[in-house]
Amino acid sequence: MPIAKRAYRHLQSHPYFSILMIGFYLVYFIFAFIFALLIKQFSDSYVQLTKIIASLDSQQVSFNSRQFKILESITTHYIVNYRYIFFSIILVGTLIVLMIQLWLSQARKKEYQSYLLLGERVYKLTAQLIMEQLLLINCVLLLIFACYSLFKIPIMNQITQIEATSLQSKLEDYSSIQSSQEGTISSDFESKNFTRFNVNPFLKGEFINNKFSQTNTLIGCLILIMLNLYSAMIIGIPNYIVLSLRKSKLS
Amino acid sequence: MFNNFYKKNNNNDFFLIKPKTIYTFLANPFEQLSLISRLNGQLGYFPHLLAEDTTFIDYLSIRENMLVILSLAPNQTKRKLNLVVSEVLEELKIPDYLANQPFSALPVTLSIQLQLKLTVLCNRKVILVDHWLSHESASNKQDWLFLFREFARTTSCSFIILTSDVRLLPIENLLRMDSVAYSTKKIS
């Protein structure tokens, strides 16, 4: 009897457990995905801004490039923040997965023991456990991917909206600070009503012609493989250790 | 090499388990695991643990459980496992609809008989009887012992009965953890 079928049968006969795990993975991946999108959006803008600054600098129009430099520094600030949040989400998720696996190894103690007494190898049992979780994880990833490709435009609009408002609010802070220092420039600054939306045409045009979107499927596959490998490692290593401890107790 | 020799010698001397014999082993449940591990060291495979439920994987059907057990056997038969399984099911008169249900659907008597059959097919020579036997009624106990005796006589398997009851067997063969105290009386 193949290992994959055993894994499938376990999920099938424990529906509540499967639904709970799917729910957990869904929440976890959606949060991680949103922050990954935000990071990508901000870093795209950052790339655009540096290009604009470089071209303005080469034309030696220093007065204009100054505002873009402010925008750039704000963007960097957000990128760092979002990265921090993204990695802490990943860390917390990993820890929770580990805890769940340890709890499971206690809850399924009897089953493991009977497998080991029948003479099952530890690595095969570990492979079964990994497969159970990977089945759920890939279902969730497929769901998220399908949703994303269906609602790509509203989602990206929403993300752009978030970016615009956050930049706007920061920009207002900056201009208020600047107005106390240099009166003349800031009035100029506000009269132009310089916001994120003025910069948007630059970014949008580039976004559509972006070569990045063409290689998106390849990157998606890579991310999928990476996620699978990562979760296989997270699930496999503790289970392998626990199972070999159990086995060494038996023999 | 010396080390290897020593180990082998040591293991062989640990228990003297003769075929076609029933032993009792006075133990609390905690000692069960260490007994299993010592038998594994001696026999090279785990003894079959004859129990009411713990031997089987609860999310697999009876047929799937049998397939798993047979495919993990130490000395595999060369025949197709599906055929072997159907044969056993037919022999015990277990209908197909029952075979596709989890093991808890099977009555205890049939479950024990099925386990005995599987043990023979897996070429395991030592059967460890779990504590469930102690909780059976006196007449049932006698029936089970009779069945084991018959089984041991016909298949050259030996039984070790885990129990806290000293007077379980009329002629006790008491197996102890220390190697000196084994008794070699046959009852068949």
PDB file of C-alpha atoms in Angstrom, chain B residues 23-157:
ATOM      1  CA  TYR B  23       4.528 -18.879  28.576  1.00  0.00           C
ATOM      2  CA  THR B  24       3.147 -16.417  31.022  1.00  0.00           C
ATOM      3  CA  PHE B  25       4.980 -13.245  31.792  1.00  0.00           C
ATOM      4  CA  LEU B  26       4.142 -11.490  35.036  1.00  0.00           C
ATOM      5  CA  ALA B  27       4.477  -7.847  34.231  1.00  0.00           C
ATOM      6  CA  ASN B  28       3.010  -4.439  34.689  1.00  0.00           C
ATOM      7  CA  PRO B  29       2.208  -2.537  31.491  1.00  0.00           C
ATOM      8  CA  PHE B  30       5.413  -0.511  31.705  1.00  0.00           C
ATOM      9  CA  GLU B  31       7.574  -3.563  31.306  1.00  0.00           C
ATOM     10  CA  GLN B  32       5.790  -4.559  28.128  1.00  0.00           C
ATOM     11  CA  LEU B  33       7.864  -2.240  25.946  1.00  0.00           C
ATOM     12  CA  SER B  34      11.157  -3.439  27.340  1.00  0.00           C
ATOM     13  CA  LEU B  35      10.089  -7.045  26.827  1.00  0.00           C
ATOM     14  CA  ILE B  36       9.219  -6.241  23.223  1.00  0.00           C
ATOM     15  CA  SER B  37      12.568  -4.578  22.657  1.00  0.00           C
ATOM     16  CA  ARG B  38      14.467  -7.512  24.155  1.00  0.00           C
ATOM     17  CA  LEU B  39      12.554  -9.977  22.032  1.00  0.00           C
ATOM     18  CA  ASN B  40      13.329  -7.823  19.015  1.00  0.00           C
ATOM     19  CA  GLY B  41      17.010  -8.031  19.881  1.00  0.00           C
ATOM     20  CA  GLN B  42      16.801 -11.771  20.143  1.00  0.00           C
ATOM     21  CA  LEU B  43      14.532 -12.611  17.213  1.00  0.00           C
ATOM     22  CA  GLY B  44      15.523  -9.875  14.795  1.00  0.00           C
ATOM     23  CA  TYR B  45      11.922  -8.732  14.450  1.00  0.00           C
ATOM     24  CA  PHE B  46       9.208  -7.463  16.728  1.00  0.00           C
ATOM     25  CA  PRO B  47       6.918 -10.162  18.133  1.00  0.00           C
ATOM     26  CA  HIS B  48       3.312  -9.871  17.106  1.00  0.00           C
ATOM     27  CA  LEU B  49       1.400  -7.974  19.757  1.00  0.00           C
ATOM     28  CA  LEU B  50      -1.980  -9.667  20.026  1.00  0.00           C
ATOM     29  CA  ALA B  51      -4.272  -6.918  21.252  1.00  0.00           C
ATOM     30  CA  GLU B  52      -7.836  -5.806  20.923  1.00  0.00           C
ATOM     31  CA  ASP B  53      -7.204  -2.577  19.099  1.00  0.00           C
ATOM     32  CA  THR B  54      -3.670  -1.221  19.301  1.00  0.00           C
ATOM     33  CA  THR B  55      -2.227  -3.461  16.619  1.00  0.00           C
ATOM     34  CA  PHE B  56      -4.172  -1.760  13.888  1.00  0.00           C
ATOM     35  CA  ILE B  57      -4.164   1.641  12.233  1.00  0.00           C
ATOM     36  CA  ASP B  58      -7.546   3.137  12.999  1.00  0.00           C
ATOM     37  CA  TYR B  59      -8.010   5.126   9.798  1.00  0.00           C
ATOM     38  CA  LEU B  60      -7.396   2.234   7.442  1.00  0.00           C
ATOM     39  CA  SER B  61     -10.000  -0.378   6.555  1.00  0.00           C
ATOM     40  CA  ILE B  62      -9.556  -4.025   7.525  1.00  0.00           C
ATOM     41  CA  ARG B  63      -8.350  -4.960   4.066  1.00  0.00           C
ATOM     42  CA  GLU B  64      -5.879  -2.059   3.937  1.00  0.00           C
ATOM     43  CA  ASN B  65      -4.593  -2.913   7.385  1.00  0.00           C
ATOM     44  CA  MET B  66      -3.951  -6.465   6.277  1.00  0.00           C
ATOM     45  CA  LEU B  67      -2.113  -5.225   3.199  1.00  0.00           C
ATOM     46  CA  VAL B  68       0.072  -2.941   5.323  1.00  0.00           C
ATOM     47  CA  ILE B  69       0.849  -5.704   7.820  1.00  0.00           C
ATOM     48  CA  LEU B  70       1.733  -8.203   5.100  1.00  0.00           C
ATOM     49  CA  SER B  71       3.840  -5.746   3.142  1.00  0.00           C
ATOM     50  CA  LEU B  72       5.863  -4.920   6.266  1.00  0.00           C
ATOM     51  CA  ALA B  73       6.452  -8.534   7.210  1.00  0.00           C
ATOM     52  CA  PRO B  74      10.082  -9.508   7.909  1.00  0.00           C
ATOM     53  CA  ASN B  75      10.039 -12.448   5.483  1.00  0.00           C
ATOM     54  CA  GLN B  76       7.790 -11.604   2.618  1.00  0.00           C
ATOM     55  CA  THR B  77       5.826 -14.186   0.703  1.00  0.00           C
ATOM     56  CA  LYS B  78       6.345 -14.164  -3.028  1.00  0.00           C
ATOM     57  CA  ARG B  79       2.646 -14.330  -3.794  1.00  0.00           C
ATOM     58  CA  LYS B  80       0.527 -11.342  -4.649  1.00  0.00           C
ATOM     59  CA  LEU B  81      -0.605  -9.701  -1.436  1.00  0.00           C
ATOM     60  CA  ASN B  82      -4.086  -8.936  -2.743  1.00  0.00           C
ATOM     61  CA  LEU B  83      -4.680 -12.631  -3.351  1.00  0.00           C
ATOM     62  CA  VAL B  84      -3.382 -13.571   0.068  1.00  0.00           C
ATOM     63  CA  VAL B  85      -5.674 -11.042   1.707  1.00  0.00           C
ATOM     64  CA  SER B  86      -8.757 -12.225  -0.175  1.00  0.00           C
ATOM     65  CA  GLU B  87      -7.915 -15.780   0.721  1.00  0.00           C
ATOM     66  CA  VAL B  88      -7.678 -15.016   4.432  1.00  0.00           C
ATOM     67  CA  LEU B  89     -10.897 -13.014   4.328  1.00  0.00           C
ATOM     68  CA  GLU B  90     -12.680 -15.877   2.660  1.00  0.00           C
ATOM     69  CA  GLU B  91     -11.308 -18.395   5.086  1.00  0.00           C
ATOM     70  CA  LEU B  92     -12.584 -16.435   8.075  1.00  0.00           C
ATOM     71  CA  LYS B  93     -15.882 -15.743   6.281  1.00  0.00           C
ATOM     72  CA  ILE B  94     -15.510 -11.984   6.498  1.00  0.00           C
ATOM     73  CA  PRO B  95     -17.779 -10.404   3.865  1.00  0.00           C
ATOM     74  CA  ASP B  96     -16.528  -7.675   1.569  1.00  0.00           C
ATOM     75  CA  TYR B  97     -18.576  -4.859   3.051  1.00  0.00           C
ATOM     76  CA  LEU B  98     -17.087  -5.611   6.461  1.00  0.00           C
ATOM     77  CA  ALA B  99     -13.579  -5.817   5.045  1.00  0.00           C
ATOM     78  CA  ASN B 100     -13.872  -2.232   3.819  1.00  0.00           C
ATOM     79  CA  GLN B 101     -14.730  -0.885   7.253  1.00  0.00           C
ATOM     80  CA  PRO B 102     -12.340   0.142  10.015  1.00  0.00           C
ATOM     81  CA  PHE B 103     -11.099  -2.483  12.400  1.00  0.00           C
ATOM     82  CA  SER B 104     -13.370  -1.424  15.232  1.00  0.00           C
ATOM     83  CA  ALA B 105     -16.296  -2.864  13.255  1.00  0.00           C
ATOM     84  CA  LEU B 106     -14.890  -6.351  13.631  1.00  0.00           C
ATOM     85  CA  PRO B 107     -15.997  -8.472  16.613  1.00  0.00           C
ATOM     86  CA  VAL B 108     -13.182  -9.306  19.018  1.00  0.00           C
ATOM     87  CA  THR B 109     -13.217 -13.016  18.286  1.00  0.00           C
ATOM     88  CA  LEU B 110     -12.794 -12.484  14.579  1.00  0.00           C
ATOM     89  CA  SER B 111     -10.159  -9.825  15.159  1.00  0.00           C
ATOM     90  CA  ILE B 112      -8.037 -12.180  17.252  1.00  0.00           C
ATOM     91  CA  GLN B 113      -8.411 -14.994  14.761  1.00  0.00           C
ATOM     92  CA  LEU B 114      -7.461 -12.679  11.932  1.00  0.00           C
ATOM     93  CA  GLN B 115      -4.394 -11.537  13.824  1.00  0.00           C
ATOM     94  CA  LEU B 116      -3.325 -15.129  14.403  1.00  0.00           C
ATOM     95  CA  LYS B 117      -3.699 -15.896  10.699  1.00  0.00           C
ATOM     96  CA  LEU B 118      -1.681 -12.805   9.767  1.00  0.00           C
ATOM     97  CA  THR B 119       1.066 -13.742  12.212  1.00  0.00           C
ATOM     98  CA  VAL B 120       1.553 -17.049  10.466  1.00  0.00           C
ATOM     99  CA  LEU B 121       1.585 -15.370   7.065  1.00  0.00           C
ATOM    100  CA  CYS B 122       4.177 -12.878   8.306  1.00  0.00           C
ATOM    101  CA  ASN B 123       6.420 -15.708   9.557  1.00  0.00           C
ATOM    102  CA  ARG B 124       6.494 -14.362  13.071  1.00  0.00           C
ATOM    103  CA  LYS B 125       7.088 -17.151  15.533  1.00  0.00           C
ATOM    104  CA  VAL B 126       6.441 -15.373  18.812  1.00  0.00           C
ATOM    105  CA  ILE B 127       3.083 -13.907  19.756  1.00  0.00           C
ATOM    106  CA  LEU B 128       2.739 -11.563  22.672  1.00  0.00           C
ATOM    107  CA  VAL B 129      -0.742 -11.590  24.206  1.00  0.00           C
ATOM    108  CA  ASP B 130      -1.647  -8.219  25.649  1.00  0.00           C
ATOM    109  CA  HIS B 131      -3.442  -7.596  28.953  1.00  0.00           C
ATOM    110  CA  TRP B 132      -6.922  -7.850  27.463  1.00  0.00           C
ATOM    111  CA  LEU B 133      -6.992 -11.547  28.339  1.00  0.00           C
ATOM    112  CA  SER B 134      -6.949 -10.764  32.054  1.00  0.00           C
ATOM    113  CA  HIS B 135     -10.189  -8.832  31.752  1.00  0.00           C
ATOM    114  CA  GLU B 136     -12.102 -11.621  30.068  1.00  0.00           C
ATOM    115  CA  SER B 137     -14.502 -13.822  32.030  1.00  0.00           C
ATOM    116  CA  ALA B 138     -13.268 -17.175  33.326  1.00  0.00           C
ATOM    117  CA  SER B 139     -14.981 -19.289  30.689  1.00  0.00           C
ATOM    118  CA  ASN B 140     -13.859 -16.981  27.899  1.00  0.00           C
ATOM    119  CA  LYS B 141     -10.334 -17.173  29.217  1.00  0.00           C
ATOM    120  CA  GLN B 142     -10.456 -20.939  29.038  1.00  0.00           C
ATOM    121  CA  ASP B 143     -11.751 -20.753  25.477  1.00  0.00           C
ATOM    122  CA  TRP B 144      -8.965 -18.423  24.442  1.00  0.00           C
ATOM    123  CA  LEU B 145      -6.316 -20.576  26.091  1.00  0.00           C
ATOM    124  CA  PHE B 146      -7.695 -23.597  24.316  1.00  0.00           C
ATOM    125  CA  LEU B 147      -7.571 -21.740  21.020  1.00  0.00           C
ATOM    126  CA  PHE B 148      -3.979 -20.652  21.633  1.00  0.00           C
ATOM    127  CA  ARG B 149      -3.002 -24.188  22.536  1.00  0.00           C
ATOM    128  CA  GLU B 150      -4.510 -25.517  19.340  1.00  0.00           C
ATOM    129  CA  PHE B 151      -2.851 -22.798  17.346  1.00  0.00           C
ATOM    130  CA  ALA B 152       0.531 -23.356  18.950  1.00  0.00           C
ATOM    131  CA  ARG B 153       0.306 -27.075  18.312  1.00  0.00           C
ATOM    132  CA  THR B 154      -0.516 -26.700  14.630  1.00  0.00           C
ATOM    133  CA  THR B 155       1.765 -23.832  13.658  1.00  0.00           C
ATOM    134  CA  SER B 156       4.849 -24.103  15.899  1.00  0.00           C
ATOM    135  CA  CYS B 157       4.350 -20.571  17.165  1.00  0.00           C
TER     136      CYS B 157
END
